[in-house]
mmCIF file of C-alpha atoms and ligand atoms in Angstrom:
data_model
loop_
_atom_site.group_PDB
_atom_site.id
_atom_site.type_symbol
_atom_site.label_atom_id
_atom_site.label_comp_id
_atom_site.label_asym_id
_atom_site.label_seq_id
_atom_site.Cartn_x
_atom_site.Cartn_y
_atom_site.Cartn_z
ATOM 1 C CA MET Z 2 -28.485 9.254 -11.133
ATOM 2 C CA ASP Z 3 -26.459 6.162 -10.394
ATOM 3 C CA ARG Z 4 -25.513 5.378 -6.836
ATOM 4 C CA ARG Z 5 -21.974 4.710 -5.741
ATOM 5 C CA LEU Z 6 -21.181 2.998 -2.496
ATOM 6 C CA SER Z 7 -17.935 2.432 -0.653
ATOM 7 C CA LEU Z 8 -17.125 1.528 2.937
ATOM 8 C CA ILE Z 9 -13.839 1.727 4.787
ATOM 9 C CA THR Z 10 -13.295 -0.525 7.799
ATOM 10 C CA PRO Z 11 -11.737 1.294 10.789
ATOM 11 C CA SER Z 12 -9.477 -1.633 11.664
ATOM 12 C CA GLY Z 13 -6.290 0.433 11.736
ATOM 13 C CA HIS Z 14 -4.796 3.821 10.897
ATOM 14 C CA LEU Z 15 -5.364 4.755 7.253
ATOM 15 C CA THR Z 16 -2.284 4.593 5.058
ATOM 16 C CA LEU Z 17 -0.903 6.168 1.914
ATOM 17 C CA GLY Z 18 -2.327 3.079 0.152
ATOM 18 C CA ASN Z 19 -5.849 3.953 1.314
ATOM 19 C CA LEU Z 20 -5.389 7.533 0.102
ATOM 20 C CA LEU Z 21 -4.022 6.747 -3.366
ATOM 21 C CA GLY Z 22 -6.060 3.565 -3.910
ATOM 22 C CA ALA Z 23 -9.397 4.556 -2.374
ATOM 23 C CA LEU Z 24 -9.915 8.057 -0.940
ATOM 24 C CA ARG Z 25 -8.510 9.961 -3.918
ATOM 25 C CA PRO Z 26 -10.547 8.059 -6.529
ATOM 26 C CA MET Z 27 -13.617 8.497 -4.273
ATOM 27 C CA ALA Z 28 -13.007 12.248 -4.106
ATOM 28 C CA ALA Z 29 -12.396 12.444 -7.868
ATOM 29 C CA GLY Z 30 -16.013 11.486 -8.614
ATOM 30 C CA ARG Z 31 -17.161 14.995 -7.813
ATOM 31 C CA GLN Z 32 -15.150 16.625 -10.601
ATOM 32 C CA ASP Z 33 -16.387 14.210 -13.191
ATOM 33 C CA ALA Z 34 -19.687 15.759 -14.233
ATOM 34 C CA GLN Z 35 -20.455 13.073 -16.818
ATOM 35 C CA ASN Z 36 -20.162 10.278 -14.310
ATOM 36 C CA SER Z 37 -21.475 12.217 -11.361
ATOM 37 C CA ALA Z 38 -23.156 9.839 -8.993
ATOM 38 C CA ASP Z 39 -25.060 9.917 -5.753
ATOM 39 C CA CYS Z 40 -22.248 8.707 -3.498
ATOM 40 C CA PHE Z 41 -22.671 6.927 -0.163
ATOM 41 C CA TYR Z 42 -19.389 6.529 1.710
ATOM 42 C CA GLY Z 43 -19.332 4.847 5.079
ATOM 43 C CA VAL Z 44 -17.171 3.915 8.035
ATOM 44 C CA ALA Z 45 -17.752 0.167 8.386
ATOM 45 C CA ASP Z 46 -17.412 -0.075 12.167
ATOM 46 C CA LEU Z 47 -19.441 -3.313 12.369
ATOM 47 C CA HIS Z 48 -16.946 -4.991 10.051
ATOM 48 C CA ALA Z 49 -14.113 -4.065 12.445
ATOM 49 C CA MET Z 50 -15.533 -6.429 15.069
ATOM 50 C CA THR Z 51 -15.130 -9.764 13.302
ATOM 51 C CA THR Z 52 -11.825 -10.425 15.080
ATOM 52 C CA PRO Z 53 -10.999 -9.628 18.744
ATOM 53 C CA HIS Z 54 -11.133 -5.864 19.226
ATOM 54 C CA ASP Z 55 -10.731 -3.181 21.862
ATOM 55 C CA PRO Z 56 -13.853 -0.959 22.214
ATOM 56 C CA ALA Z 57 -11.936 2.268 22.997
ATOM 57 C CA ARG Z 58 -9.618 1.729 20.026
ATOM 58 C CA LEU Z 59 -12.560 1.019 17.707
ATOM 59 C CA ARG Z 60 -14.285 4.215 18.852
ATOM 60 C CA SER Z 61 -11.219 6.363 18.277
ATOM 61 C CA LEU Z 62 -10.354 4.727 14.924
ATOM 62 C CA SER Z 63 -13.944 5.233 13.738
ATOM 63 C CA LEU Z 64 -13.747 8.961 14.518
ATOM 64 C CA GLU Z 65 -10.268 9.217 12.981
ATOM 65 C CA THR Z 66 -11.409 7.451 9.792
ATOM 66 C CA ALA Z 67 -14.566 9.560 9.574
ATOM 67 C CA THR Z 68 -12.536 12.768 9.996
ATOM 68 C CA LEU Z 69 -9.943 11.670 7.426
ATOM 69 C CA MET Z 70 -12.669 10.882 4.871
ATOM 70 C CA LEU Z 71 -13.997 14.398 5.310
ATOM 71 C CA ALA Z 72 -10.477 15.856 5.204
ATOM 72 C CA ALA Z 73 -9.841 13.962 1.948
ATOM 73 C CA GLY Z 74 -12.618 15.952 0.275
ATOM 74 C CA LEU Z 75 -15.511 13.500 0.345
ATOM 75 C CA ASP Z 76 -17.955 16.120 1.607
ATOM 76 C CA HIS Z 77 -19.948 15.914 -1.663
ATOM 77 C CA ALA Z 78 -21.051 12.415 -0.608
ATOM 78 C CA THR Z 79 -23.516 11.154 1.943
ATOM 79 C CA LEU Z 80 -21.132 10.167 4.746
ATOM 80 C CA PHE Z 81 -22.234 7.760 7.442
ATOM 81 C CA VAL Z 82 -21.151 5.337 10.121
ATOM 82 C CA GLN Z 83 -22.564 1.883 9.406
ATOM 83 C CA SER Z 84 -23.735 1.085 12.964
ATOM 84 C CA ARG Z 85 -25.850 4.271 13.001
ATOM 85 C CA VAL Z 86 -27.988 2.907 10.167
ATOM 86 C CA ALA Z 87 -29.728 -0.030 11.819
ATOM 87 C CA ALA Z 88 -31.070 -1.332 8.509
ATOM 88 C CA HIS Z 89 -27.603 -2.747 7.684
ATOM 89 C CA ALA Z 90 -27.700 -5.223 10.583
ATOM 90 C CA GLN Z 91 -31.429 -5.839 10.121
ATOM 91 C CA LEU Z 92 -31.126 -6.748 6.457
ATOM 92 C CA ALA Z 93 -27.996 -8.813 7.188
ATOM 93 C CA TYR Z 94 -30.138 -11.158 9.294
ATOM 94 C CA LEU Z 95 -32.667 -11.591 6.500
ATOM 95 C CA LEU Z 96 -29.804 -12.409 4.131
ATOM 96 C CA GLU Z 97 -28.396 -14.927 6.626
ATOM 97 C CA CYS Z 98 -31.785 -16.587 6.267
ATOM 98 C CA THR Z 99 -31.151 -16.684 2.508
ATOM 99 C CA ALA Z 100 -27.529 -17.926 2.518
ATOM 100 C CA SER Z 101 -26.349 -21.468 3.218
ATOM 101 C CA THR Z 102 -23.541 -22.508 5.546
ATOM 102 C CA GLY Z 103 -21.694 -24.126 2.650
ATOM 103 C CA GLU Z 104 -21.418 -20.939 0.628
ATOM 104 C CA LEU Z 105 -20.228 -18.858 3.589
ATOM 105 C CA ALA Z 106 -17.648 -21.514 4.525
ATOM 106 C CA ARG Z 107 -16.214 -21.263 1.002
ATOM 107 C CA MET Z 108 -15.249 -17.592 1.408
ATOM 108 C CA ILE Z 109 -11.487 -17.262 1.077
ATOM 109 C CA GLN Z 110 -11.246 -14.479 3.649
ATOM 110 C CA PHE Z 111 -13.036 -16.613 6.266
ATOM 111 C CA LYS Z 112 -10.704 -19.504 5.597
ATOM 112 C CA GLU Z 113 -7.593 -17.301 5.659
ATOM 113 C CA LYS Z 114 -8.385 -15.150 8.692
ATOM 114 C CA GLY Z 115 -9.784 -18.086 10.637
ATOM 115 C CA ARG Z 116 -6.901 -20.395 9.894
ATOM 116 C CA GLU Z 117 -4.472 -19.389 12.627
ATOM 117 C CA ARG Z 118 -7.029 -18.798 15.355
ATOM 118 C CA PRO Z 119 -8.035 -21.365 17.940
ATOM 119 C CA SER Z 120 -11.564 -19.970 17.776
ATOM 120 C CA THR Z 121 -13.188 -17.509 15.389
ATOM 121 C CA ARG Z 122 -16.079 -15.165 15.965
ATOM 122 C CA VAL Z 123 -19.350 -16.151 14.319
ATOM 123 C CA SER Z 124 -19.345 -12.696 12.735
ATOM 124 C CA LEU Z 125 -16.218 -13.532 10.719
ATOM 125 C CA TYR Z 126 -18.274 -16.288 9.159
ATOM 126 C CA THR Z 127 -21.461 -14.237 8.614
ATOM 127 C CA TYR Z 128 -19.635 -11.046 7.565
ATOM 128 C CA PRO Z 129 -20.402 -11.522 3.843
ATOM 129 C CA ALA Z 130 -24.140 -11.398 4.611
ATOM 130 C CA LEU Z 131 -23.620 -8.000 6.278
ATOM 131 C CA MET Z 132 -21.558 -6.859 3.319
ATOM 132 C CA ALA Z 133 -24.344 -8.012 0.975
ATOM 133 C CA ALA Z 134 -26.777 -5.937 3.062
ATOM 134 C CA ASP Z 135 -24.441 -2.900 2.846
ATOM 135 C CA ILE Z 136 -24.688 -3.124 -0.924
ATOM 136 C CA LEU Z 137 -28.267 -4.260 -1.566
ATOM 137 C CA LEU Z 138 -29.852 -1.627 0.719
ATOM 138 C CA TYR Z 139 -28.754 1.125 -1.673
ATOM 139 C CA ARG Z 140 -29.714 -0.606 -4.921
ATOM 140 C CA PRO Z 141 -26.583 0.406 -6.838
ATOM 141 C CA ARG Z 142 -26.549 -0.808 -10.452
ATOM 142 C CA GLN Z 143 -22.789 -1.304 -10.421
ATOM 143 C CA VAL Z 144 -20.295 -2.210 -7.718
ATOM 144 C CA PRO Z 145 -16.661 -1.566 -8.610
ATOM 145 C CA VAL Z 146 -14.635 -4.039 -6.612
ATOM 146 C CA GLY Z 147 -10.996 -5.076 -6.337
ATOM 147 C CA ALA Z 148 -9.847 -8.688 -6.466
ATOM 148 C CA ASP Z 149 -9.854 -9.215 -2.686
ATOM 149 C CA GLN Z 150 -13.584 -8.444 -2.309
ATOM 150 C CA ARG Z 151 -14.843 -9.924 -5.566
ATOM 151 C CA GLN Z 152 -15.977 -13.213 -4.065
ATOM 152 C CA HIS Z 153 -18.053 -11.355 -1.460
ATOM 153 C CA VAL Z 154 -19.794 -9.220 -4.082
ATOM 154 C CA GLU Z 155 -20.481 -12.333 -6.147
ATOM 155 C CA LEU Z 156 -22.159 -13.787 -3.070
ATOM 156 C CA ALA Z 157 -24.213 -10.591 -2.679
ATOM 157 C CA ARG Z 158 -25.411 -11.066 -6.263
ATOM 158 C CA ASP Z 159 -26.242 -14.730 -5.653
ATOM 159 C CA LEU Z 160 -28.212 -13.857 -2.523
ATOM 160 C CA ALA Z 161 -30.106 -11.078 -4.322
ATOM 161 C CA ILE Z 162 -31.017 -13.403 -7.201
ATOM 162 C CA ARG Z 163 -32.098 -16.179 -4.821
ATOM 163 C CA PHE Z 164 -34.111 -13.812 -2.639
ATOM 164 C CA ASN Z 165 -35.852 -12.266 -5.655
ATOM 165 C CA SER Z 166 -36.793 -15.620 -7.155
ATOM 166 C CA THR Z 167 -37.948 -17.078 -3.824
ATOM 167 C CA TYR Z 168 -39.787 -14.143 -2.255
ATOM 168 C CA GLY Z 169 -40.343 -11.610 -5.022
ATOM 169 C CA PRO Z 170 -38.374 -8.874 -6.798
ATOM 170 C CA VAL Z 171 -37.022 -6.728 -3.964
ATOM 171 C CA PHE Z 172 -33.338 -6.229 -4.809
ATOM 172 C CA THR Z 173 -31.503 -4.726 -7.751
ATOM 173 C CA VAL Z 174 -28.877 -7.286 -8.757
ATOM 174 C CA PRO Z 175 -25.676 -5.233 -9.074
ATOM 175 C CA GLU Z 176 -23.185 -5.716 -11.858
ATOM 176 C CA ILE Z 177 -19.577 -6.208 -10.801
ATOM 177 C CA THR Z 178 -17.190 -3.793 -12.477
ATOM 178 C CA VAL Z 179 -13.430 -3.455 -12.286
ATOM 179 C CA PRO Z 180 -12.500 -0.145 -10.670
ATOM 180 C CA ALA Z 181 -10.464 2.370 -12.657
ATOM 181 C CA ALA Z 182 -6.862 1.397 -11.996
ATOM 182 C CA GLY Z 183 -5.860 3.155 -8.804
ATOM 183 C CA ALA Z 184 -2.325 3.072 -7.520
ATOM 184 C CA ARG Z 185 -1.419 -0.092 -5.653
ATOM 185 C CA VAL Z 186 0.997 0.928 -2.935
ATOM 186 C CA MET Z 187 3.335 -1.703 -1.505
ATOM 187 C CA ARG Z 188 5.109 -1.749 1.853
ATOM 188 C CA LEU Z 189 8.410 0.147 1.867
ATOM 189 C CA ASP Z 190 10.204 -2.591 3.813
ATOM 190 C CA GLU Z 191 8.632 -5.529 1.946
ATOM 191 C CA PRO Z 192 7.697 -4.219 -1.486
ATOM 192 C CA THR Z 193 5.990 -7.437 -2.539
ATOM 193 C CA ARG Z 194 3.317 -6.981 0.161
ATOM 194 C CA LYS Z 195 0.446 -4.483 0.020
ATOM 195 C CA MET Z 196 0.761 -1.494 2.343
ATOM 196 C CA GLY Z 197 -2.204 -2.377 4.564
ATOM 197 C CA LYS Z 198 -3.633 -0.574 7.567
ATOM 198 C CA SER Z 199 -3.356 -3.655 9.746
ATOM 199 C CA GLY Z 200 0.397 -3.614 9.162
ATOM 200 C CA ASP Z 201 2.697 -1.478 11.208
ATOM 201 C CA GLY Z 202 6.326 -0.485 11.431
ATOM 202 C CA PRO Z 203 8.750 1.252 9.113
ATOM 203 C CA GLY Z 204 7.202 -0.011 5.888
ATOM 204 C CA VAL Z 205 3.789 1.636 6.315
ATOM 205 C CA VAL Z 206 3.219 5.374 5.796
ATOM 206 C CA ARG Z 207 0.196 6.526 7.743
ATOM 207 C CA LEU Z 208 -1.815 9.508 6.603
ATOM 208 C CA LEU Z 209 -1.213 11.253 9.911
ATOM 209 C CA ASP Z 210 2.549 10.590 10.032
ATOM 210 C CA PRO Z 211 4.408 13.892 10.536
ATOM 211 C CA PRO Z 212 6.991 14.857 7.863
ATOM 212 C CA ASP Z 213 10.015 13.645 9.850
ATOM 213 C CA VAL Z 214 8.415 10.211 10.288
ATOM 214 C CA VAL Z 215 7.661 10.029 6.554
ATOM 215 C CA ARG Z 216 11.271 10.984 5.849
ATOM 216 C CA ARG Z 217 12.605 8.265 8.152
ATOM 217 C CA LYS Z 218 10.348 5.592 6.683
ATOM 218 C CA VAL Z 219 11.177 6.471 3.079
ATOM 219 C CA ALA Z 220 14.896 6.652 3.914
ATOM 220 C CA ARG Z 221 14.702 3.055 5.160
ATOM 221 C CA ALA Z 222 12.773 1.804 2.117
ATOM 222 C CA VAL Z 223 14.176 -1.370 0.594
ATOM 223 C CA THR Z 224 15.786 -0.904 -2.834
ATOM 224 C CA ASP Z 225 18.537 -3.138 -4.254
ATOM 225 C CA SER Z 226 22.288 -3.187 -4.822
ATOM 226 C CA ASP Z 227 22.115 -2.088 -8.473
ATOM 227 C CA THR Z 228 24.395 0.948 -8.960
ATOM 228 C CA GLY Z 229 24.244 1.090 -12.750
ATOM 229 C CA PRO Z 230 23.408 4.310 -14.629
ATOM 230 C CA ASP Z 231 19.818 3.157 -15.205
ATOM 231 C CA ALA Z 232 19.265 1.717 -11.716
ATOM 232 C CA VAL Z 233 16.273 4.036 -11.153
ATOM 233 C CA ARG Z 234 13.696 2.322 -13.352
ATOM 234 C CA ARG Z 235 10.453 0.377 -13.204
ATOM 235 C CA ASP Z 236 11.244 -3.297 -13.444
ATOM 236 C CA PRO Z 237 9.433 -6.358 -12.053
ATOM 237 C CA ALA Z 238 12.826 -7.552 -10.801
ATOM 238 C CA LYS Z 239 13.158 -4.306 -8.775
ATOM 239 C CA PRO Z 240 9.935 -4.162 -6.707
ATOM 240 C CA GLY Z 241 11.270 -1.651 -4.161
ATOM 241 C CA VAL Z 242 12.422 0.879 -6.746
ATOM 242 C CA THR Z 243 9.276 0.349 -8.837
ATOM 243 C CA ASN Z 244 7.102 1.016 -5.783
ATOM 244 C CA LEU Z 245 8.969 4.253 -4.984
ATOM 245 C CA LEU Z 246 8.588 5.398 -8.602
ATOM 246 C CA ASP Z 247 4.860 4.587 -8.541
ATOM 247 C CA ILE Z 248 4.388 6.510 -5.283
ATOM 248 C CA LEU Z 249 6.345 9.445 -6.693
ATOM 249 C CA ALA Z 250 4.202 9.540 -9.840
ATOM 250 C CA ALA Z 251 0.929 9.134 -7.912
ATOM 251 C CA CYS Z 252 1.920 12.070 -5.683
ATOM 252 C CA GLY Z 253 2.611 14.245 -8.706
ATOM 253 C CA GLY Z 254 6.409 14.079 -8.605
ATOM 254 C CA SER Z 255 8.775 13.425 -11.496
ATOM 255 C CA ALA Z 256 11.712 11.030 -11.680
ATOM 256 C CA ASP Z 257 13.289 12.825 -14.664
ATOM 257 C CA ALA Z 258 17.007 13.274 -14.108
ATOM 258 C CA ILE Z 259 17.031 11.135 -10.975
ATOM 259 C CA THR Z 260 19.848 8.597 -11.161
ATOM 260 C CA THR Z 261 20.538 7.591 -7.552
ATOM 261 C CA TYR Z 262 18.410 5.913 -4.899
ATOM 262 C CA GLY Z 263 19.281 8.714 -2.472
ATOM 263 C CA ALA Z 264 17.851 11.329 -4.845
ATOM 264 C CA LEU Z 265 14.825 9.126 -5.531
ATOM 265 C CA LYS Z 266 14.068 8.789 -1.814
ATOM 266 C CA LYS Z 267 14.403 12.537 -1.328
ATOM 267 C CA ALA Z 268 11.981 13.194 -4.204
ATOM 268 C CA VAL Z 269 9.515 10.603 -2.835
ATOM 269 C CA THR Z 270 9.696 12.132 0.656
ATOM 270 C CA ASP Z 271 9.054 15.628 -0.702
ATOM 271 C CA ALA Z 272 6.153 14.465 -2.877
ATOM 272 C CA VAL Z 273 4.489 12.423 -0.109
ATOM 273 C CA VAL Z 274 4.911 15.193 2.469
ATOM 274 C CA ALA Z 275 3.407 17.706 -0.001
ATOM 275 C CA GLU Z 276 0.511 15.305 -0.709
ATOM 276 C CA LEU Z 277 -0.222 14.763 2.988
ATOM 277 C CA GLU Z 278 0.210 18.354 4.144
ATOM 278 C CA PRO Z 279 -3.186 19.772 3.071
ATOM 279 C CA LEU Z 280 -4.941 16.620 4.261
ATOM 280 C CA GLN Z 281 -3.275 16.849 7.675
ATOM 281 C CA LYS Z 282 -4.089 20.555 7.890
ATOM 282 C CA ARG Z 283 -7.793 19.889 7.197
ATOM 283 C CA TYR Z 284 -7.705 16.973 9.633
ATOM 284 C CA ALA Z 285 -6.330 19.259 12.369
ATOM 285 C CA ASP Z 286 -8.994 21.902 11.638
ATOM 286 C CA LEU Z 287 -11.789 19.312 11.694
ATOM 287 C CA SER Z 288 -10.440 17.682 14.856
ATOM 288 C CA ALA Z 289 -10.667 21.023 16.602
ATOM 289 C CA ASP Z 290 -14.438 20.879 16.065
ATOM 290 C CA PRO Z 291 -15.547 17.253 16.512
ATOM 291 C CA THR Z 292 -19.201 18.245 16.791
ATOM 292 C CA TYR Z 293 -19.041 19.433 13.161
ATOM 293 C CA VAL Z 294 -17.740 16.017 12.048
ATOM 294 C CA THR Z 295 -20.333 14.212 14.145
ATOM 295 C CA GLY Z 296 -23.049 16.454 12.698
ATOM 296 C CA VAL Z 297 -22.038 15.711 9.097
ATOM 297 C CA TYR Z 298 -22.128 11.968 9.792
ATOM 298 C CA GLU Z 299 -25.407 12.152 11.696
ATOM 299 C CA ALA Z 300 -27.053 14.001 8.776
ATOM 300 C CA GLY Z 301 -25.603 11.377 6.415
ATOM 301 C CA ALA Z 302 -26.962 8.524 8.530
ATOM 302 C CA GLU Z 303 -30.375 10.181 8.515
ATOM 303 C CA ARG Z 304 -30.376 10.223 4.714
ATOM 304 C CA CYS Z 305 -29.186 6.586 4.641
ATOM 305 C CA ARG Z 306 -32.030 5.594 6.940
ATOM 306 C CA GLU Z 307 -34.502 7.239 4.531
ATOM 307 C CA VAL Z 308 -33.004 5.549 1.477
ATOM 308 C CA ALA Z 309 -32.716 2.143 3.149
ATOM 309 C CA ALA Z 310 -36.091 2.029 4.907
ATOM 310 C CA PRO Z 311 -38.263 1.107 1.889
ATOM 311 C CA VAL Z 312 -35.798 -1.586 0.760
ATOM 312 C CA LEU Z 313 -35.698 -3.163 4.223
ATOM 313 C CA ALA Z 314 -39.494 -2.907 4.538
ATOM 314 C CA ALA Z 315 -39.979 -4.595 1.162
ATOM 315 C CA ALA Z 316 -37.606 -7.417 2.127
ATOM 316 C CA GLN Z 317 -39.333 -7.917 5.493
ATOM 317 C CA ALA Z 318 -42.782 -7.977 3.903
ATOM 318 C CA ALA Z 319 -41.680 -10.379 1.177
ATOM 319 C CA MET Z 320 -40.335 -12.795 3.809
ATOM 320 C CA GLY Z 321 -43.559 -12.748 5.801
ATOM 321 C CA LEU Z 322 -42.588 -10.404 8.618
HETATM 322 P P1 AMP I 421 -8.485 -1.930 3.321
HETATM 323 O O1 AMP I 421 -7.593 -0.950 4.028
HETATM 324 O O2 AMP I 421 -7.724 -3.123 2.815
HETATM 325 O O3 AMP I 421 -9.723 -2.273 4.102
HETATM 326 O O4 AMP I 421 -9.007 -1.213 1.992
HETATM 327 C C1 AMP I 421 -9.784 -0.043 1.985
HETATM 328 C C2 AMP I 421 -9.669 0.580 0.603
HETATM 329 O O5 AMP I 421 -8.335 1.073 0.392
HETATM 330 C C3 AMP I 421 -9.931 -0.393 -0.550
HETATM 331 O O6 AMP I 421 -10.574 0.329 -1.588
HETATM 332 C C4 AMP I 421 -8.557 -0.818 -0.976
HETATM 333 O O7 AMP I 421 -8.512 -1.198 -2.330
HETATM 334 C C5 AMP I 421 -7.745 0.454 -0.747
HETATM 335 N N1 AMP I 421 -6.362 0.098 -0.395
HETATM 336 C C6 AMP I 421 -5.938 -0.430 0.784
HETATM 337 N N2 AMP I 421 -4.597 -0.609 0.791
HETATM 338 C C7 AMP I 421 -4.155 -0.206 -0.434
HETATM 339 C C8 AMP I 421 -2.845 -0.160 -1.055
HETATM 340 N N3 AMP I 421 -1.759 -0.539 -0.417
HETATM 341 N N4 AMP I 421 -2.766 0.333 -2.302
HETATM 342 C C9 AMP I 421 -3.880 0.746 -2.956
HETATM 343 N N5 AMP I 421 -5.123 0.718 -2.439
HETATM 344 C C10 AMP I 421 -5.276 0.257 -1.190
#
């Protein structure tokens, strides 16, 4: 059975974008018997420390993210928190001994995130080696990856190929595949920017926003001044309206017979609230019993440690340790 691997960084509160673009496709794998895979889904807490962070906030966001992943129906997968599987950090060091400074300095994300800071953490620079370890430990044959992470997965491939040819065939070199098109949700206040979890304010719908907050945010969504009879339509020149229509469709709503922006916003609010309601209900139930959530993740980490141990041991032995 093929392995599937996906990590979510607890660097902020998860958004509607994370649900429609990541959690829902991750949960869908279970219904798809033909493509059923052995799924490993993790909370990438180590990756949330590459820029200045607050320990208490990281701890609470890690638990919130872990609980939301379970609430989103990922319980068919092996769920884990990255820092609980020591092999990730251990293999990352071996891969740092395989990578060169030049190739890490070329990473777009390092250049972009480091640009405005007077000083950057070393971990922002070495992060792609940890990400390569996240992948290579599980020997997946394929890694579906969106545009923003492609360069990092290409580096993981390069490191695997270099390691194998220098020290012996330890790693499976994963193929990069394009993920099945998931919804790409844009900010409601700036519909040309992705709705990201590091963003805040009225343009970002969080998964734990109560219905009245969702209503307020959607009501303030940017549209345009078009009042024509066909104003409610997908059109690259109308990014705000297009985004609302995409969200409506992704949440199972229909725009048939909707002709005004007011009616569109009402339909979007209803659809999003209905989409979030069962998730929030499960989240509340799970939060009432945090030892259950912790237990699921501890069992998952145990399985990860078993799967990762022989790969790490082979890499250590090949390098002379
Ligand atoms: P991030 O929150 O950027 O770390 O991404 C975590 C996962 O959620 C990745 O699989 C992203 O592709 C997905 N994701 C994040 N934001 C969005 C968005 N606005 N629309 C669709 N997918 C998203």
